[in-house]
Amino acid sequence: MKKNTIEWETITFITPTKTKIKSYLLLFMIASSVFISLVGQSSHSKNKVSAPNPAKEYPQDNLQTIDMKNLPGNQIKNMGTEELREFLEEQGFRRLKNKSLVELRRIWLGFMYEDFFYTMHKKTNLPISVIYAFFIIEATNAGIESKLMEKALNPGGIKYRGTGKKINAMDDCYKNGKKVPCAFQAFSSYNAMVQGWADVLNLPRYKNCKRFVFSKYNRGMSAKEIVDATCKCFYKSGYHTSNLWKVRSNLSTEYWTVKASFPEMEY
């Protein structure tokens, strides 16, 4: 009996050390579980965003260079639907199934002009999606750059402002009840085009329209409501005569779909 008692006492003597080790292991496992749980919750909260923030639609770092004497639309304007789809897929574009010819063209232009849209966003504080919508309305026809854009590098339907070059084109000008050509501003370079359009979008009468991109004014608003309010305000402030501001707003939301088809960039 004595021997067994000694052996038990010896075992009892080292048990606290093992208990400490087990306690440390248990604490480590609990801490690890808490960390993994927090990371998972963070990831889940990011995935819960239902729509992009139109103030943060930053482009991928593709930095496409636009040849102002040979605009991007010229490369694809003679392609049919299936030919253009194959061309885009070869370039790495995605989600092109069942897209119409015009939709495919807009995906191409959206990608090629992405850096331009971002530059305009930085100069005007307008959401990139709104810049895209205005560009599509004012500077394209059936998904390809309009004659006004091609000949005058005029991306926003900017009427002649009294200085610099001008070009005449049919639009919404009337004289004595008859439709007559309008005088539009003409630009000769990329930088002049950017600055010319920015000068118009930054006119004081449009300042109030840009407030919706700031959290102070858009609290509780969805992304769609933000672009709705922005486009309606520009119409009310005289940017264009057409009252179809919802068309511009819908084109703004189209940008989010267009962007989803862009190639994934490798870094």
mmCIF file of C-alpha atoms in Angstrom:
data_model
loop_
_atom_site.group_PDB
_atom_site.id
_atom_site.type_symbol
_atom_site.label_atom_id
_atom_site.label_comp_id
_atom_site.label_asym_id
_atom_site.label_seq_id
_atom_site.Cartn_x
_atom_site.Cartn_y
_atom_site.Cartn_z
ATOM 1 C CA MET A 1 0.000 0.000 0.000
ATOM 2 C CA LYS A 2 2.786 2.393 0.864
ATOM 3 C CA LYS A 3 4.364 1.978 -2.527
ATOM 4 C CA ASN A 4 1.139 2.698 -4.316
ATOM 5 C CA THR A 5 0.562 5.748 -2.131
ATOM 6 C CA ILE A 6 3.999 7.122 -2.990
ATOM 7 C CA GLU A 7 3.416 6.529 -6.660
ATOM 8 C CA TRP A 8 0.074 8.370 -6.467
ATOM 9 C CA GLU A 9 1.599 11.256 -4.583
ATOM 10 C CA THR A 10 4.329 11.491 -7.217
ATOM 11 C CA ILE A 11 1.747 11.661 -9.986
ATOM 12 C CA THR A 12 -0.255 14.240 -8.048
ATOM 13 C CA PHE A 13 2.849 16.377 -7.699
ATOM 14 C CA ILE A 14 3.247 16.916 -11.491
ATOM 15 C CA THR A 15 -0.475 17.244 -12.304
ATOM 16 C CA PRO A 16 -0.665 21.086 -11.799
ATOM 17 C CA THR A 17 1.972 21.551 -14.497
ATOM 18 C CA LYS A 18 -0.053 19.520 -16.969
ATOM 19 C CA THR A 19 -3.164 21.410 -15.946
ATOM 20 C CA LYS A 20 -1.444 24.722 -16.720
ATOM 21 C CA ILE A 21 -0.394 23.470 -20.149
ATOM 22 C CA LYS A 22 -3.934 22.311 -20.887
ATOM 23 C CA SER A 23 -5.287 25.663 -19.704
ATOM 24 C CA TYR A 24 -2.914 27.545 -21.989
ATOM 25 C CA LEU A 25 -3.893 25.346 -24.927
ATOM 26 C CA LEU A 26 -7.575 25.895 -24.169
ATOM 27 C CA LEU A 27 -7.124 29.670 -23.988
ATOM 28 C CA PHE A 28 -5.218 29.615 -27.288
ATOM 29 C CA MET A 29 -8.007 27.626 -28.977
ATOM 30 C CA ILE A 30 -10.665 30.027 -27.648
ATOM 31 C CA ALA A 31 -8.700 33.071 -28.813
ATOM 32 C CA SER A 32 -8.222 31.506 -32.255
ATOM 33 C CA SER A 33 -11.933 30.752 -32.537
ATOM 34 C CA VAL A 34 -12.848 34.334 -31.611
ATOM 35 C CA PHE A 35 -10.379 35.716 -34.186
ATOM 36 C CA ILE A 36 -11.697 33.470 -36.976
ATOM 37 C CA SER A 37 -15.272 34.410 -36.057
ATOM 38 C CA LEU A 38 -14.497 38.132 -36.213
ATOM 39 C CA VAL A 39 -12.743 37.783 -39.571
ATOM 40 C CA GLY A 40 -15.687 35.810 -40.916
ATOM 41 C CA GLN A 41 -18.152 38.455 -39.728
ATOM 42 C CA SER A 42 -16.061 41.195 -41.333
ATOM 43 C CA SER A 43 -15.978 39.311 -44.637
ATOM 44 C CA HIS A 44 -19.705 38.642 -44.436
ATOM 45 C CA SER A 45 -20.514 42.314 -43.792
ATOM 46 C CA LYS A 46 -18.509 43.304 -46.861
ATOM 47 C CA ASN A 47 -20.413 40.808 -48.986
ATOM 48 C CA LYS A 48 -23.759 42.180 -47.766
ATOM 49 C CA VAL A 49 -23.358 45.439 -49.726
ATOM 50 C CA SER A 50 -26.256 45.340 -52.191
ATOM 51 C CA ALA A 51 -25.059 48.033 -54.590
ATOM 52 C CA PRO A 52 -21.828 49.920 -55.197
ATOM 53 C CA ASN A 53 -21.298 53.327 -53.682
ATOM 54 C CA PRO A 54 -21.518 55.663 -56.703
ATOM 55 C CA ALA A 55 -18.952 57.959 -55.097
ATOM 56 C CA LYS A 56 -16.375 55.143 -55.016
ATOM 57 C CA GLU A 57 -16.673 53.436 -58.401
ATOM 58 C CA TYR A 58 -12.954 53.580 -58.945
ATOM 59 C CA PRO A 59 -11.581 51.922 -62.067
ATOM 60 C CA GLN A 60 -9.183 49.052 -62.203
ATOM 61 C CA ASP A 61 -5.662 50.117 -63.006
ATOM 62 C CA ASN A 62 -6.026 49.517 -66.750
ATOM 63 C CA LEU A 63 -4.953 53.014 -67.882
ATOM 64 C CA GLN A 64 -6.198 52.635 -71.446
ATOM 65 C CA THR A 65 -4.759 55.246 -73.788
ATOM 66 C CA ILE A 66 -7.285 56.811 -76.151
ATOM 67 C CA ASP A 67 -6.109 57.753 -79.619
ATOM 68 C CA MET A 68 -8.081 60.953 -80.138
ATOM 69 C CA LYS A 69 -7.648 60.689 -83.913
ATOM 70 C CA ASN A 70 -8.894 57.107 -83.979
ATOM 71 C CA LEU A 71 -11.473 56.668 -81.218
ATOM 72 C CA PRO A 72 -12.098 53.214 -79.664
ATOM 73 C CA GLY A 73 -15.440 52.745 -81.429
ATOM 74 C CA ASN A 74 -13.743 52.708 -84.831
ATOM 75 C CA GLN A 75 -12.096 49.411 -83.949
ATOM 76 C CA ILE A 76 -15.431 47.616 -83.508
ATOM 77 C CA LYS A 77 -18.045 49.595 -85.455
ATOM 78 C CA ASN A 78 -18.104 47.192 -88.422
ATOM 79 C CA MET A 79 -18.363 44.036 -86.303
ATOM 80 C CA GLY A 80 -21.600 42.101 -85.994
ATOM 81 C CA THR A 81 -22.898 40.815 -82.661
ATOM 82 C CA GLU A 82 -21.185 37.419 -82.643
ATOM 83 C CA GLU A 83 -17.930 38.748 -84.078
ATOM 84 C CA LEU A 84 -17.797 41.443 -81.429
ATOM 85 C CA ARG A 85 -18.635 38.965 -78.668
ATOM 86 C CA GLU A 86 -15.767 36.699 -79.780
ATOM 87 C CA PHE A 87 -13.427 39.696 -80.010
ATOM 88 C CA LEU A 88 -14.276 40.778 -76.463
ATOM 89 C CA GLU A 89 -13.953 37.265 -75.058
ATOM 90 C CA GLU A 90 -10.477 37.016 -76.585
ATOM 91 C CA GLN A 91 -9.596 40.216 -74.709
ATOM 92 C CA GLY A 92 -10.740 38.673 -71.423
ATOM 93 C CA PHE A 93 -14.189 40.267 -71.136
ATOM 94 C CA ARG A 94 -16.764 38.256 -69.173
ATOM 95 C CA ARG A 95 -20.533 37.763 -68.799
ATOM 96 C CA LEU A 96 -21.277 38.485 -72.459
ATOM 97 C CA LYS A 97 -23.935 35.831 -73.042
ATOM 98 C CA ASN A 98 -27.209 37.175 -74.498
ATOM 99 C CA LYS A 99 -25.828 40.738 -74.750
ATOM 100 C CA SER A 100 -27.096 42.760 -77.707
ATOM 101 C CA LEU A 101 -24.804 44.511 -80.181
ATOM 102 C CA VAL A 102 -25.354 47.888 -78.508
ATOM 103 C CA GLU A 103 -24.690 46.412 -75.060
ATOM 104 C CA LEU A 104 -21.461 44.807 -76.263
ATOM 105 C CA ARG A 105 -20.369 48.097 -77.815
ATOM 106 C CA ARG A 106 -21.055 49.961 -74.575
ATOM 107 C CA ILE A 107 -19.023 47.415 -72.614
ATOM 108 C CA TRP A 108 -16.084 48.072 -74.952
ATOM 109 C CA LEU A 109 -16.445 51.846 -74.727
ATOM 110 C CA GLY A 110 -16.968 51.708 -70.953
ATOM 111 C CA PHE A 111 -13.678 49.864 -70.583
ATOM 112 C CA MET A 112 -11.708 51.987 -73.027
ATOM 113 C CA TYR A 113 -12.968 55.279 -71.545
ATOM 114 C CA GLU A 114 -12.781 54.126 -67.920
ATOM 115 C CA ASP A 115 -9.711 56.200 -67.101
ATOM 116 C CA PHE A 116 -11.350 59.230 -68.745
ATOM 117 C CA PHE A 117 -14.489 58.754 -66.607
ATOM 118 C CA TYR A 118 -12.340 58.515 -63.495
ATOM 119 C CA THR A 119 -10.473 61.690 -64.439
ATOM 120 C CA MET A 120 -13.815 63.475 -64.849
ATOM 121 C CA HIS A 121 -14.954 62.139 -61.475
ATOM 122 C CA LYS A 122 -11.853 63.576 -59.784
ATOM 123 C CA LYS A 123 -12.371 66.947 -61.459
ATOM 124 C CA THR A 124 -16.121 67.218 -60.760
ATOM 125 C CA ASN A 125 -16.935 65.014 -57.734
ATOM 126 C CA LEU A 126 -19.704 63.387 -59.763
ATOM 127 C CA PRO A 127 -20.150 59.595 -59.542
ATOM 128 C CA ILE A 128 -18.401 57.752 -62.368
ATOM 129 C CA SER A 129 -21.716 56.106 -63.255
ATOM 130 C CA VAL A 130 -23.312 59.528 -63.835
ATOM 131 C CA ILE A 131 -20.360 60.603 -65.999
ATOM 132 C CA TYR A 132 -20.826 57.387 -67.999
ATOM 133 C CA ALA A 133 -24.566 58.056 -68.439
ATOM 134 C CA PHE A 134 -24.039 61.621 -69.662
ATOM 135 C CA PHE A 135 -21.343 60.421 -72.057
ATOM 136 C CA ILE A 136 -23.557 57.669 -73.524
ATOM 137 C CA ILE A 137 -26.453 60.106 -74.045
ATOM 138 C CA GLU A 138 -24.420 62.997 -75.432
ATOM 139 C CA ALA A 139 -21.470 61.393 -77.197
ATOM 140 C CA THR A 140 -22.624 58.045 -78.615
ATOM 141 C CA ASN A 141 -25.117 56.660 -81.086
ATOM 142 C CA ALA A 142 -26.030 52.941 -81.037
ATOM 143 C CA GLY A 143 -23.048 52.249 -78.796
ATOM 144 C CA ILE A 144 -20.456 54.008 -80.999
ATOM 145 C CA GLU A 145 -19.083 57.534 -80.684
ATOM 146 C CA SER A 146 -21.279 60.113 -82.410
ATOM 147 C CA LYS A 147 -20.105 62.337 -85.263
ATOM 148 C CA LEU A 148 -19.933 65.222 -82.798
ATOM 149 C CA MET A 149 -17.616 63.261 -80.523
ATOM 150 C CA GLU A 150 -15.536 62.002 -83.432
ATOM 151 C CA LYS A 151 -15.121 65.374 -85.140
ATOM 152 C CA ALA A 152 -15.156 67.759 -82.175
ATOM 153 C CA LEU A 153 -14.127 65.608 -79.173
ATOM 154 C CA ASN A 154 -17.222 66.921 -77.422
ATOM 155 C CA PRO A 155 -18.229 64.320 -74.796
ATOM 156 C CA GLY A 156 -21.076 66.185 -73.112
ATOM 157 C CA GLY A 157 -23.122 67.856 -75.834
ATOM 158 C CA ILE A 158 -21.525 71.160 -74.860
ATOM 159 C CA LYS A 159 -22.928 74.115 -76.781
ATOM 160 C CA TYR A 160 -20.513 76.740 -78.071
ATOM 161 C CA ARG A 161 -19.405 78.950 -75.183
ATOM 162 C CA GLY A 162 -18.176 81.919 -77.213
ATOM 163 C CA THR A 163 -14.467 81.156 -77.360
ATOM 164 C CA GLY A 164 -12.353 78.591 -79.180
ATOM 165 C CA LYS A 165 -13.456 76.443 -82.096
ATOM 166 C CA LYS A 166 -17.029 75.452 -82.884
ATOM 167 C CA ILE A 167 -18.847 72.964 -85.080
ATOM 168 C CA ASN A 168 -22.458 72.936 -86.291
ATOM 169 C CA ALA A 169 -24.655 69.864 -85.822
ATOM 170 C CA MET A 170 -28.374 69.134 -85.619
ATOM 171 C CA ASP A 171 -29.798 68.841 -82.121
ATOM 172 C CA ASP A 172 -32.541 70.808 -80.387
ATOM 173 C CA CYS A 173 -32.026 74.350 -81.742
ATOM 174 C CA TYR A 174 -34.897 76.221 -83.404
ATOM 175 C CA LYS A 175 -35.304 79.514 -85.206
ATOM 176 C CA ASN A 176 -38.717 80.901 -86.109
ATOM 177 C CA GLY A 177 -40.228 77.538 -85.257
ATOM 178 C CA LYS A 178 -37.886 75.618 -87.554
ATOM 179 C CA LYS A 179 -35.138 73.254 -86.504
ATOM 180 C CA VAL A 180 -31.681 74.625 -87.305
ATOM 181 C CA PRO A 181 -28.109 73.422 -86.644
ATOM 182 C CA CYS A 182 -26.726 74.095 -83.184
ATOM 183 C CA ALA A 183 -23.256 75.480 -82.559
ATOM 184 C CA PHE A 184 -21.229 73.078 -80.412
ATOM 185 C CA GLN A 185 -17.878 73.538 -78.732
ATOM 186 C CA ALA A 186 -14.987 71.779 -80.476
ATOM 187 C CA PHE A 187 -11.867 70.555 -78.694
ATOM 188 C CA SER A 188 -8.575 69.566 -80.273
ATOM 189 C CA SER A 189 -6.960 67.353 -77.615
ATOM 190 C CA TYR A 190 -7.675 64.984 -74.735
ATOM 191 C CA ASN A 191 -6.681 67.526 -72.083
ATOM 192 C CA ALA A 192 -8.777 70.260 -73.687
ATOM 193 C CA MET A 193 -11.771 67.893 -73.824
ATOM 194 C CA VAL A 194 -11.408 66.977 -70.135
ATOM 195 C CA GLN A 195 -11.011 70.551 -68.975
ATOM 196 C CA GLY A 196 -13.781 71.858 -71.238
ATOM 197 C CA TRP A 197 -16.355 69.395 -69.933
ATOM 198 C CA ALA A 198 -15.194 69.814 -66.327
ATOM 199 C CA ASP A 199 -15.642 73.588 -66.628
ATOM 200 C CA VAL A 200 -19.278 73.056 -67.607
ATOM 201 C CA LEU A 201 -20.065 70.437 -64.951
ATOM 202 C CA ASN A 202 -18.455 72.662 -62.317
ATOM 203 C CA LEU A 203 -20.616 75.686 -63.089
ATOM 204 C CA PRO A 204 -22.154 77.162 -59.894
ATOM 205 C CA ARG A 205 -25.705 76.218 -60.944
ATOM 206 C CA TYR A 206 -24.810 72.511 -60.706
ATOM 207 C CA LYS A 207 -23.042 72.678 -57.336
ATOM 208 C CA ASN A 208 -26.166 71.688 -55.419
ATOM 209 C CA CYS A 209 -26.572 68.582 -57.599
ATOM 210 C CA LYS A 210 -23.329 67.073 -56.328
ATOM 211 C CA ARG A 211 -24.249 67.065 -52.652
ATOM 212 C CA PHE A 212 -25.844 63.618 -52.880
ATOM 213 C CA VAL A 213 -22.454 61.877 -53.122
ATOM 214 C CA PHE A 214 -21.615 63.001 -49.586
ATOM 215 C CA SER A 215 -22.812 60.992 -46.588
ATOM 216 C CA LYS A 216 -24.183 64.118 -44.929
ATOM 217 C CA TYR A 217 -26.852 64.331 -47.639
ATOM 218 C CA ASN A 218 -27.338 60.732 -48.797
ATOM 219 C CA ARG A 219 -27.871 59.034 -45.435
ATOM 220 C CA GLY A 220 -30.444 56.296 -45.894
ATOM 221 C CA MET A 221 -30.438 56.585 -49.700
ATOM 222 C CA SER A 222 -29.731 53.624 -51.962
ATOM 223 C CA ALA A 223 -27.194 53.886 -54.782
ATOM 224 C CA LYS A 224 -30.081 54.144 -57.281
ATOM 225 C CA GLU A 225 -31.711 56.941 -55.296
ATOM 226 C CA ILE A 226 -28.424 58.849 -55.263
ATOM 227 C CA VAL A 227 -28.060 58.802 -59.053
ATOM 228 C CA ASP A 228 -31.803 59.524 -59.458
ATOM 229 C CA ALA A 229 -31.465 62.648 -57.341
ATOM 230 C CA THR A 230 -28.270 63.729 -59.118
ATOM 231 C CA CYS A 231 -29.656 63.308 -62.644
ATOM 232 C CA LYS A 232 -32.971 64.990 -61.795
ATOM 233 C CA CYS A 233 -31.135 67.937 -60.239
ATOM 234 C CA PHE A 234 -28.984 68.412 -63.351
ATOM 235 C CA TYR A 235 -32.135 68.482 -65.487
ATOM 236 C CA LYS A 236 -33.834 70.977 -63.155
ATOM 237 C CA SER A 237 -30.676 73.112 -63.207
ATOM 238 C CA GLY A 238 -30.660 73.333 -67.011
ATOM 239 C CA TYR A 239 -27.961 70.897 -68.112
ATOM 240 C CA HIS A 240 -30.198 69.511 -70.867
ATOM 241 C CA THR A 241 -33.617 70.381 -72.250
ATOM 242 C CA SER A 242 -35.005 66.832 -72.324
ATOM 243 C CA ASN A 243 -37.126 65.982 -69.288
ATOM 244 C CA LEU A 244 -36.207 62.311 -69.602
ATOM 245 C CA TRP A 245 -33.761 62.488 -66.697
ATOM 246 C CA LYS A 246 -34.741 58.947 -65.686
ATOM 247 C CA VAL A 247 -33.117 57.672 -68.896
ATOM 248 C CA ARG A 248 -29.821 59.119 -67.684
ATOM 249 C CA SER A 249 -30.367 57.622 -64.251
ATOM 250 C CA ASN A 250 -31.049 54.178 -65.724
ATOM 251 C CA LEU A 251 -27.883 54.458 -67.798
ATOM 252 C CA SER A 252 -26.027 55.254 -64.586
ATOM 253 C CA THR A 253 -27.127 51.959 -63.061
ATOM 254 C CA GLU A 254 -26.286 50.241 -66.359
ATOM 255 C CA TYR A 255 -22.673 51.204 -65.737
ATOM 256 C CA TRP A 256 -22.505 48.807 -62.777
ATOM 257 C CA THR A 257 -23.551 45.950 -65.086
ATOM 258 C CA VAL A 258 -21.169 47.094 -67.829
ATOM 259 C CA LYS A 259 -18.264 47.199 -65.394
ATOM 260 C CA ALA A 260 -18.986 43.625 -64.262
ATOM 261 C CA SER A 261 -18.040 42.451 -67.779
ATOM 262 C CA PHE A 262 -14.600 44.072 -67.771
ATOM 263 C CA PRO A 263 -11.561 41.770 -67.833
ATOM 264 C CA GLU A 264 -10.054 40.907 -64.479
ATOM 265 C CA MET A 265 -6.765 42.763 -64.253
ATOM 266 C CA GLU A 266 -3.634 40.957 -63.067
ATOM 267 C CA TYR A 267 -1.403 42.801 -60.627
#
